[in-house]
């Protein structure tokens, strides 16, 4: 999904699937979130719904919550049509696809992260291997690739013809400019899960900003920025312009606000407001978040309209509009909730 800088506006709020519908009357009650049946899975963007469903399927067939988060995110990574995650992701300014991902598991406060890995289509799985089979949290670039190969991953060409064409076009039109990454391509998947036992797990995977400088790493694989899980409190994940999420440690901040008692949605809103207040970019930060707490409440918010997220429980699955800072400044907070 490609959206313009000013903010994800054009993607209609009308896209609704499954059993969840947008309910304007819920907008006047931003602090009231119902708890839902578990497992509860939420993820960024409408395309996250198939990942959620895969995660639910994995749980239903006896898999662990880590299996569910990993296999769910693998669905997005394996989708060649998605140009910002996994295979088919848009490359850097040199035409090389460099992928970032991280995973966190509440019990044991475990984390694994991989940055700038090339020719491996499933970085979330590599991140999990780092978490489970090394003493480290992060591996980067060549070392990460070598580790992945040692764990049985295979190298392949992950630059699809479609992405290559987009890169060539970008290159032709931007010959004189210093490459800094296009913010028109940001559809990272962050997926959070509250399992039946009440434990939280999350993952995040991306090819990062399109046409970024080689070696650029965004927020997505950085624990506390693109993702944070605290098993006592809740979890948060991000999408949008990574540099702006990174500078404010947003996912960590959101979890801390939930610790102070805010609902997930209010915690997202407060984090955005705090970042926007001190940042010269203000409302142009272009950052979007999802969050879930230990009680099963969930929510999302972003600097602009148009950000949607997917929610799946054993009873329902669908796509919801997030609260938008532009609405918040104008009046009551937007939001949606399940009815079960
Ligand atoms: C990044 N945050 O690398 C990622 C991009 C993104 O949805 O979110 N895309 O900056």
mmCIF file of C-alpha atoms and ligand atoms in Angstrom:
data_model
loop_
_atom_site.group_PDB
_atom_site.id
_atom_site.type_symbol
_atom_site.label_atom_id
_atom_site.label_comp_id
_atom_site.label_asym_id
_atom_site.label_seq_id
_atom_site.Cartn_x
_atom_site.Cartn_y
_atom_site.Cartn_z
ATOM 1 C CA UNK A 1 0.000 0.000 0.000
ATOM 2 C CA UNK A 2 1.526 3.291 -0.987
ATOM 3 C CA UNK A 3 0.363 6.411 0.733
ATOM 4 C CA UNK A 4 1.363 10.002 0.454
ATOM 5 C CA UNK A 5 3.491 11.815 3.031
ATOM 6 C CA UNK A 6 0.756 14.006 4.410
ATOM 7 C CA UNK A 7 -0.635 11.123 5.831
ATOM 8 C CA UNK A 8 -2.253 7.975 4.781
ATOM 9 C CA UNK A 9 -5.338 10.058 4.162
ATOM 10 C CA UNK A 10 -6.631 8.586 0.985
ATOM 11 C CA UNK A 11 -7.047 5.020 2.176
ATOM 12 C CA UNK A 12 -10.726 5.017 2.868
ATOM 13 C CA UNK A 13 -12.051 4.353 6.301
ATOM 14 C CA UNK A 14 -14.630 2.322 4.467
ATOM 15 C CA UNK A 15 -12.383 -0.701 4.095
ATOM 16 C CA UNK A 16 -13.885 -3.013 6.613
ATOM 17 C CA UNK A 17 -13.882 -6.747 6.519
ATOM 18 C CA UNK A 18 -14.915 -9.631 8.686
ATOM 19 C CA UNK A 19 -17.340 -9.102 11.467
ATOM 20 C CA UNK A 20 -15.979 -5.868 12.859
ATOM 21 C CA UNK A 21 -17.473 -2.624 11.629
ATOM 22 C CA UNK A 22 -16.553 0.959 12.324
ATOM 23 C CA UNK A 23 -18.938 2.252 14.924
ATOM 24 C CA UNK A 24 -18.940 6.031 15.189
ATOM 25 C CA UNK A 25 -20.772 5.903 18.500
ATOM 26 C CA UNK A 26 -17.707 4.281 20.042
ATOM 27 C CA UNK A 27 -15.744 7.443 19.242
ATOM 28 C CA UNK A 28 -17.126 9.306 22.224
ATOM 29 C CA UNK A 29 -15.846 6.751 24.698
ATOM 30 C CA UNK A 30 -12.112 6.647 24.120
ATOM 31 C CA UNK A 31 -11.267 5.284 27.530
ATOM 32 C CA UNK A 32 -13.708 2.456 27.609
ATOM 33 C CA UNK A 33 -12.342 -0.668 25.961
ATOM 34 C CA UNK A 34 -13.944 -4.015 26.348
ATOM 35 C CA UNK A 35 -11.852 -6.996 27.016
ATOM 36 C CA UNK A 36 -12.024 -9.709 24.420
ATOM 37 C CA UNK A 37 -11.692 -13.428 24.356
ATOM 38 C CA UNK A 38 -8.181 -14.769 23.994
ATOM 39 C CA UNK A 39 -6.025 -15.353 22.071
ATOM 40 C CA UNK A 40 -6.188 -11.773 20.872
ATOM 41 C CA UNK A 41 -4.038 -10.871 17.893
ATOM 42 C CA UNK A 42 -3.618 -7.373 16.508
ATOM 43 C CA UNK A 43 -1.443 -6.186 13.659
ATOM 44 C CA UNK A 44 -0.731 -3.143 11.564
ATOM 45 C CA UNK A 45 -2.651 -2.518 8.345
ATOM 46 C CA UNK A 46 -5.458 -4.421 6.642
ATOM 47 C CA UNK A 47 -2.986 -6.910 5.189
ATOM 48 C CA UNK A 48 -2.196 -7.931 8.754
ATOM 49 C CA UNK A 49 -5.490 -9.750 8.989
ATOM 50 C CA UNK A 50 -4.276 -12.771 7.016
ATOM 51 C CA UNK A 51 -1.208 -12.870 9.233
ATOM 52 C CA UNK A 52 -3.473 -12.752 12.308
ATOM 53 C CA UNK A 53 -5.560 -15.608 10.941
ATOM 54 C CA UNK A 54 -2.469 -17.668 10.286
ATOM 55 C CA UNK A 55 -1.303 -16.975 13.837
ATOM 56 C CA UNK A 56 -4.697 -18.100 15.174
ATOM 57 C CA UNK A 57 -4.514 -21.254 13.054
ATOM 58 C CA UNK A 58 -1.070 -22.049 14.471
ATOM 59 C CA UNK A 59 -2.374 -21.657 18.026
ATOM 60 C CA UNK A 60 -5.428 -23.756 17.260
ATOM 61 C CA UNK A 61 -3.258 -26.553 15.975
ATOM 62 C CA UNK A 62 -1.190 -26.630 19.151
ATOM 63 C CA UNK A 63 1.616 -24.213 18.304
ATOM 64 C CA UNK A 64 3.156 -21.855 20.840
ATOM 65 C CA UNK A 65 2.567 -18.118 20.830
ATOM 66 C CA UNK A 66 6.062 -17.640 19.417
ATOM 67 C CA UNK A 67 5.236 -20.068 16.598
ATOM 68 C CA UNK A 68 2.045 -18.134 15.978
ATOM 69 C CA UNK A 69 3.696 -14.716 15.805
ATOM 70 C CA UNK A 70 6.500 -16.001 13.610
ATOM 71 C CA UNK A 71 4.304 -17.963 11.195
ATOM 72 C CA UNK A 72 1.794 -15.136 11.040
ATOM 73 C CA UNK A 73 4.443 -12.631 10.054
ATOM 74 C CA UNK A 74 5.920 -15.146 7.594
ATOM 75 C CA UNK A 75 2.676 -14.856 5.620
ATOM 76 C CA UNK A 76 3.331 -11.163 5.011
ATOM 77 C CA UNK A 77 7.022 -11.743 4.359
ATOM 78 C CA UNK A 78 6.182 -14.358 1.738
ATOM 79 C CA UNK A 79 3.674 -12.135 -0.062
ATOM 80 C CA UNK A 80 5.450 -10.889 -3.159
ATOM 81 C CA UNK A 81 2.828 -8.218 -3.723
ATOM 82 C CA UNK A 82 3.670 -6.493 -0.465
ATOM 83 C CA UNK A 83 6.503 -4.132 -1.364
ATOM 84 C CA UNK A 84 7.606 -3.310 2.151
ATOM 85 C CA UNK A 85 8.030 -6.634 3.923
ATOM 86 C CA UNK A 86 10.090 -9.713 3.049
ATOM 87 C CA UNK A 87 10.353 -10.947 -0.530
ATOM 88 C CA UNK A 88 9.147 -8.242 -2.908
ATOM 89 C CA UNK A 89 10.227 -5.483 -0.507
ATOM 90 C CA UNK A 90 11.550 -2.390 -2.252
ATOM 91 C CA UNK A 91 15.339 -2.197 -2.304
ATOM 92 C CA UNK A 92 17.762 0.437 -1.070
ATOM 93 C CA UNK A 93 19.213 3.109 -3.342
ATOM 94 C CA UNK A 94 21.662 0.566 -4.804
ATOM 95 C CA UNK A 95 18.908 -1.870 -5.712
ATOM 96 C CA UNK A 96 19.632 -4.248 -2.821
ATOM 97 C CA UNK A 97 16.811 -5.432 -0.531
ATOM 98 C CA UNK A 98 17.889 -5.170 3.113
ATOM 99 C CA UNK A 99 15.402 -6.495 5.637
ATOM 100 C CA UNK A 100 14.887 -5.722 9.332
ATOM 101 C CA UNK A 101 12.875 -7.611 11.955
ATOM 102 C CA UNK A 102 12.590 -8.289 15.653
ATOM 103 C CA UNK A 103 10.639 -10.539 17.955
ATOM 104 C CA UNK A 104 9.919 -10.319 21.688
ATOM 105 C CA UNK A 105 8.476 -12.864 24.062
ATOM 106 C CA UNK A 106 6.986 -11.711 27.344
ATOM 107 C CA UNK A 107 7.897 -14.692 29.525
ATOM 108 C CA UNK A 108 11.601 -14.290 30.264
ATOM 109 C CA UNK A 109 11.615 -10.858 28.547
ATOM 110 C CA UNK A 110 13.368 -12.391 25.563
ATOM 111 C CA UNK A 111 14.235 -10.595 22.347
ATOM 112 C CA UNK A 112 15.924 -11.214 18.999
ATOM 113 C CA UNK A 113 16.592 -8.797 16.194
ATOM 114 C CA UNK A 114 18.114 -8.780 12.737
ATOM 115 C CA UNK A 115 19.062 -5.732 10.697
ATOM 116 C CA UNK A 116 20.009 -5.163 7.087
ATOM 117 C CA UNK A 117 19.939 -8.840 6.197
ATOM 118 C CA UNK A 118 20.146 -9.604 2.478
ATOM 119 C CA UNK A 119 18.791 -12.449 0.333
ATOM 120 C CA UNK A 120 16.867 -14.106 3.183
ATOM 121 C CA UNK A 121 13.111 -13.751 2.858
ATOM 122 C CA UNK A 122 12.026 -14.377 6.462
ATOM 123 C CA UNK A 123 13.927 -12.080 8.828
ATOM 124 C CA UNK A 124 11.410 -12.638 11.642
ATOM 125 C CA UNK A 125 12.434 -16.304 11.694
ATOM 126 C CA UNK A 126 16.097 -15.317 11.803
ATOM 127 C CA UNK A 127 15.333 -12.943 14.692
ATOM 128 C CA UNK A 128 13.693 -15.803 16.540
ATOM 129 C CA UNK A 129 16.726 -18.041 15.977
ATOM 130 C CA UNK A 130 18.984 -15.287 17.306
ATOM 131 C CA UNK A 131 16.788 -15.054 20.384
ATOM 132 C CA UNK A 132 16.653 -18.787 20.968
ATOM 133 C CA UNK A 133 20.049 -20.014 19.809
ATOM 134 C CA UNK A 134 22.548 -17.285 20.676
ATOM 135 C CA UNK A 135 23.441 -15.184 23.691
ATOM 136 C CA UNK A 136 22.903 -12.060 21.613
ATOM 137 C CA UNK A 137 19.916 -9.901 20.842
ATOM 138 C CA UNK A 138 20.923 -8.279 17.545
ATOM 139 C CA UNK A 139 22.798 -9.381 14.458
ATOM 140 C CA UNK A 140 23.421 -7.178 11.460
ATOM 141 C CA UNK A 141 24.293 -7.477 7.755
ATOM 142 C CA UNK A 142 26.760 -10.099 6.623
ATOM 143 C CA UNK A 143 27.100 -11.678 10.065
ATOM 144 C CA UNK A 144 23.347 -12.010 10.294
ATOM 145 C CA UNK A 145 23.206 -13.651 6.897
ATOM 146 C CA UNK A 146 25.982 -16.086 7.793
ATOM 147 C CA UNK A 147 24.192 -16.968 11.006
ATOM 148 C CA UNK A 148 20.959 -17.526 9.082
ATOM 149 C CA UNK A 149 22.715 -19.840 6.630
ATOM 150 C CA UNK A 150 24.214 -21.782 9.519
ATOM 151 C CA UNK A 151 20.668 -22.289 10.827
ATOM 152 C CA UNK A 152 19.414 -23.748 7.563
ATOM 153 C CA UNK A 153 17.986 -20.662 5.848
ATOM 154 C CA UNK A 154 18.622 -20.426 2.135
ATOM 155 C CA UNK A 155 19.805 -17.481 0.104
ATOM 156 C CA UNK A 156 17.568 -16.404 -2.729
ATOM 157 C CA UNK A 157 16.871 -13.415 -4.917
ATOM 158 C CA UNK A 158 14.239 -11.439 -3.017
ATOM 159 C CA UNK A 159 14.148 -8.492 -5.428
ATOM 160 C CA UNK A 160 11.071 -9.153 -7.545
ATOM 161 C CA UNK A 161 10.674 -7.798 -11.083
ATOM 162 C CA UNK A 162 7.970 -5.451 -9.833
ATOM 163 C CA UNK A 163 10.205 -3.974 -7.141
ATOM 164 C CA UNK A 164 13.139 -3.789 -9.516
ATOM 165 C CA UNK A 165 11.058 -1.780 -11.997
ATOM 166 C CA UNK A 166 10.022 0.639 -9.237
ATOM 167 C CA UNK A 167 13.615 1.046 -8.180
ATOM 168 C CA UNK A 168 14.806 1.698 -11.750
ATOM 169 C CA UNK A 169 12.097 4.307 -12.178
ATOM 170 C CA UNK A 170 13.015 5.949 -8.891
ATOM 171 C CA UNK A 171 16.688 5.915 -9.892
ATOM 172 C CA UNK A 172 15.995 7.573 -13.216
ATOM 173 C CA UNK A 173 14.005 10.352 -11.563
ATOM 174 C CA UNK A 174 16.348 10.906 -8.637
ATOM 175 C CA UNK A 175 19.793 10.836 -10.217
ATOM 176 C CA UNK A 176 20.938 14.113 -8.732
ATOM 177 C CA UNK A 177 19.421 13.705 -5.289
ATOM 178 C CA UNK A 178 21.132 12.180 -2.296
ATOM 179 C CA UNK A 179 19.261 8.979 -1.498
ATOM 180 C CA UNK A 180 17.481 9.173 1.825
ATOM 181 C CA UNK A 181 14.613 6.774 1.432
ATOM 182 C CA UNK A 182 11.126 7.320 0.217
ATOM 183 C CA UNK A 183 8.533 7.703 2.895
ATOM 184 C CA UNK A 184 5.817 6.817 0.435
ATOM 185 C CA UNK A 185 6.352 3.147 1.080
ATOM 186 C CA UNK A 186 5.734 2.136 4.622
ATOM 187 C CA UNK A 187 3.683 -0.900 5.343
ATOM 188 C CA UNK A 188 5.634 -2.677 8.005
ATOM 189 C CA UNK A 189 3.914 -5.496 9.835
ATOM 190 C CA UNK A 190 3.932 -5.346 13.611
ATOM 191 C CA UNK A 191 1.901 -8.170 15.158
ATOM 192 C CA UNK A 192 1.061 -8.468 18.850
ATOM 193 C CA UNK A 193 -0.544 -11.365 20.608
ATOM 194 C CA UNK A 194 -2.088 -11.931 24.014
ATOM 195 C CA UNK A 195 -2.341 -15.681 24.325
ATOM 196 C CA UNK A 196 -4.771 -17.820 26.256
ATOM 197 C CA UNK A 197 -2.435 -17.981 29.212
ATOM 198 C CA UNK A 198 -2.287 -14.176 29.358
ATOM 199 C CA UNK A 199 1.257 -13.929 28.015
ATOM 200 C CA UNK A 200 2.317 -11.386 25.429
ATOM 201 C CA UNK A 201 4.458 -11.915 22.345
ATOM 202 C CA UNK A 202 5.174 -9.581 19.429
ATOM 203 C CA UNK A 203 7.059 -9.305 16.182
ATOM 204 C CA UNK A 204 7.854 -6.687 13.574
ATOM 205 C CA UNK A 205 9.201 -7.109 10.033
ATOM 206 C CA UNK A 206 9.985 -4.685 7.205
ATOM 207 C CA UNK A 207 12.142 -3.863 4.208
ATOM 208 C CA UNK A 208 12.274 -0.353 5.637
ATOM 209 C CA UNK A 209 11.929 2.853 3.708
ATOM 210 C CA UNK A 210 12.183 2.334 -0.022
ATOM 211 C CA UNK A 211 15.431 3.415 -1.664
ATOM 212 C CA UNK A 212 17.054 4.121 1.682
ATOM 213 C CA UNK A 213 20.788 4.608 1.995
ATOM 214 C CA UNK A 214 22.548 1.233 2.075
ATOM 215 C CA UNK A 215 22.976 0.215 5.702
ATOM 216 C CA UNK A 216 20.124 2.369 6.962
ATOM 217 C CA UNK A 217 18.255 0.757 9.844
ATOM 218 C CA UNK A 218 14.864 2.047 10.958
ATOM 219 C CA UNK A 219 12.800 1.488 14.044
ATOM 220 C CA UNK A 220 11.356 -1.919 13.201
ATOM 221 C CA UNK A 221 14.185 -4.142 14.505
ATOM 222 C CA UNK A 222 14.965 -1.899 17.457
ATOM 223 C CA UNK A 223 13.580 -3.144 20.740
ATOM 224 C CA UNK A 224 11.650 -0.291 22.346
ATOM 225 C CA UNK A 225 11.133 1.586 19.092
ATOM 226 C CA UNK A 226 9.388 -0.570 16.488
ATOM 227 C CA UNK A 227 8.286 -3.098 19.096
ATOM 228 C CA UNK A 228 8.159 -3.530 22.823
ATOM 229 C CA UNK A 229 6.659 -6.255 24.984
ATOM 230 C CA UNK A 230 6.423 -6.171 28.757
ATOM 231 C CA UNK A 231 4.669 -9.229 30.075
ATOM 232 C CA UNK A 232 3.420 -7.416 33.186
ATOM 233 C CA UNK A 233 1.803 -4.588 31.268
ATOM 234 C CA UNK A 234 1.302 -4.815 27.520
ATOM 235 C CA UNK A 235 2.871 -4.573 24.095
ATOM 236 C CA UNK A 236 3.160 -1.965 21.355
ATOM 237 C CA UNK A 237 4.336 -1.919 17.746
ATOM 238 C CA UNK A 238 4.956 0.748 15.134
ATOM 239 C CA UNK A 239 4.737 1.574 11.472
ATOM 240 C CA UNK A 240 5.606 4.778 9.668
ATOM 241 C CA UNK A 241 8.784 6.792 9.341
ATOM 242 C CA UNK A 242 11.287 4.847 11.397
ATOM 243 C CA UNK A 243 13.622 7.735 12.085
ATOM 244 C CA UNK A 244 10.810 9.526 13.890
ATOM 245 C CA UNK A 245 9.786 6.478 15.910
ATOM 246 C CA UNK A 246 13.405 5.807 16.821
ATOM 247 C CA UNK A 247 14.115 9.294 18.104
ATOM 248 C CA UNK A 248 11.314 9.032 20.628
ATOM 249 C CA UNK A 249 11.545 5.316 21.627
ATOM 250 C CA UNK A 250 7.833 5.211 20.995
ATOM 251 C CA UNK A 251 6.861 1.593 21.635
ATOM 252 C CA UNK A 252 8.623 1.610 24.980
ATOM 253 C CA UNK A 253 6.928 4.907 25.816
ATOM 254 C CA UNK A 254 3.506 3.491 24.961
ATOM 255 C CA UNK A 255 4.025 0.493 27.225
ATOM 256 C CA UNK A 256 5.145 2.803 30.025
ATOM 257 C CA UNK A 257 1.995 4.874 29.607
ATOM 258 C CA UNK A 258 -0.059 1.675 29.836
ATOM 259 C CA UNK A 259 1.845 0.856 33.016
ATOM 260 C CA UNK A 260 0.656 4.165 34.405
ATOM 261 C CA UNK A 261 -2.903 3.057 33.761
ATOM 262 C CA UNK A 262 -3.758 4.407 30.336
ATOM 263 C CA UNK A 263 -5.722 2.264 27.914
ATOM 264 C CA UNK A 264 -3.715 1.055 24.903
ATOM 265 C CA UNK A 265 -5.293 3.605 22.611
ATOM 266 C CA UNK A 266 -4.800 6.482 25.018
ATOM 267 C CA UNK A 267 -1.218 5.383 25.564
ATOM 268 C CA UNK A 268 -0.615 5.529 21.784
ATOM 269 C CA UNK A 269 -2.213 8.968 21.636
ATOM 270 C CA UNK A 270 -0.223 10.288 24.558
ATOM 271 C CA UNK A 271 3.050 9.024 23.083
ATOM 272 C CA UNK A 272 2.320 10.683 19.766
ATOM 273 C CA UNK A 273 1.363 13.937 21.456
ATOM 274 C CA UNK A 274 4.493 13.906 23.539
ATOM 275 C CA UNK A 275 6.700 13.243 20.511
ATOM 276 C CA UNK A 276 4.901 15.828 18.383
ATOM 277 C CA UNK A 277 5.145 18.467 21.095
ATOM 278 C CA UNK A 278 8.927 18.453 21.253
ATOM 279 C CA UNK A 279 9.612 17.575 17.639
ATOM 280 C CA UNK A 280 9.944 20.248 14.965
ATOM 281 C CA UNK A 281 8.022 17.932 12.640
ATOM 282 C CA UNK A 282 4.984 18.000 14.921
ATOM 283 C CA UNK A 283 2.038 16.447 13.147
ATOM 284 C CA UNK A 284 4.273 15.550 10.190
ATOM 285 C CA UNK A 285 6.073 12.838 12.143
ATOM 286 C CA UNK A 286 4.126 10.258 10.172
ATOM 287 C CA UNK A 287 4.092 7.596 12.879
ATOM 288 C CA UNK A 288 1.423 5.008 13.705
ATOM 289 C CA UNK A 289 1.032 2.545 16.545
ATOM 290 C CA UNK A 290 -0.904 -0.451 17.776
ATOM 291 C CA UNK A 291 -1.025 -1.581 21.388
ATOM 292 C CA UNK A 292 -2.569 -4.259 23.560
ATOM 293 C CA UNK A 293 -2.561 -4.603 27.313
ATOM 294 C CA UNK A 294 -2.500 -7.526 29.673
ATOM 295 C CA UNK A 295 -6.260 -7.249 30.215
ATOM 296 C CA UNK A 296 -6.993 -7.727 26.529
ATOM 297 C CA UNK A 297 -7.767 -4.112 25.756
ATOM 298 C CA UNK A 298 -6.304 -2.850 22.514
ATOM 299 C CA UNK A 299 -6.120 0.273 20.392
ATOM 300 C CA UNK A 300 -4.203 2.213 17.784
ATOM 301 C CA UNK A 301 -3.387 5.779 16.878
ATOM 302 C CA UNK A 302 -1.381 7.735 14.342
ATOM 303 C CA UNK A 303 -0.387 11.236 13.389
ATOM 304 C CA UNK A 304 -2.873 11.277 10.519
ATOM 305 C CA UNK A 305 -6.007 9.632 9.284
ATOM 306 C CA UNK A 306 -6.128 6.452 7.262
ATOM 307 C CA UNK A 307 -4.122 4.072 9.418
ATOM 308 C CA UNK A 308 -6.003 0.838 9.909
ATOM 309 C CA UNK A 309 -5.188 -2.222 11.917
ATOM 310 C CA UNK A 310 -6.375 -5.797 12.061
ATOM 311 C CA UNK A 311 -7.838 -7.509 15.102
ATOM 312 C CA UNK A 312 -8.522 -11.221 15.415
ATOM 313 C CA UNK A 313 -9.991 -13.240 18.277
ATOM 314 C CA UNK A 314 -11.436 -16.770 18.303
ATOM 315 C CA UNK A 315 -14.840 -15.210 17.619
ATOM 316 C CA UNK A 316 -14.184 -12.371 15.212
ATOM 317 C CA UNK A 317 -11.712 -10.905 12.817
ATOM 318 C CA UNK A 318 -11.649 -7.610 11.012
ATOM 319 C CA UNK A 319 -10.098 -4.273 10.249
ATOM 320 C CA UNK A 320 -10.490 -1.158 12.366
ATOM 321 C CA UNK A 321 -9.702 2.509 11.917
ATOM 322 C CA UNK A 322 -7.136 3.891 14.312
ATOM 323 C CA UNK A 323 -7.545 7.130 16.176
ATOM 324 C CA UNK A 324 -5.884 9.976 14.305
ATOM 325 C CA UNK A 325 -4.105 12.851 15.966
ATOM 326 C CA UNK A 326 -5.833 15.228 13.604
ATOM 327 C CA UNK A 327 -9.197 14.076 15.027
ATOM 328 C CA UNK A 328 -7.914 14.224 18.550
ATOM 329 C CA UNK A 329 -6.877 17.841 18.208
ATOM 330 C CA UNK A 330 -10.275 18.607 16.784
ATOM 331 C CA UNK A 331 -12.297 16.864 19.469
ATOM 332 C CA UNK A 332 -13.101 13.445 20.869
ATOM 333 C CA UNK A 333 -10.785 10.580 20.134
ATOM 334 C CA UNK A 334 -11.702 8.100 17.443
ATOM 335 C CA UNK A 335 -11.539 4.383 17.882
ATOM 336 C CA UNK A 336 -13.308 1.115 17.602
ATOM 337 C CA UNK A 337 -13.843 -1.903 19.666
ATOM 338 C CA UNK A 338 -15.133 -5.398 19.532
ATOM 339 C CA UNK A 339 -18.484 -6.305 20.955
ATOM 340 C CA UNK A 340 -17.759 -9.576 22.555
HETATM 341 C C1 LIG B 1 11.068 1.878 8.756
HETATM 342 N N1 LIG B 1 9.105 1.877 10.114
HETATM 343 O O1 LIG B 1 11.973 1.157 8.378
HETATM 344 C C2 LIG B 1 9.720 1.276 8.959
HETATM 345 C C3 LIG B 1 8.941 1.432 7.736
HETATM 346 C C4 LIG B 1 7.507 1.164 7.944
HETATM 347 O O2 LIG B 1 5.463 0.614 7.332
HETATM 348 O O3 LIG B 1 6.935 1.268 8.955
HETATM 349 N N2 LIG B 1 6.785 0.785 7.036
HETATM 350 O O4 LIG B 1 11.197 3.078 8.936
#
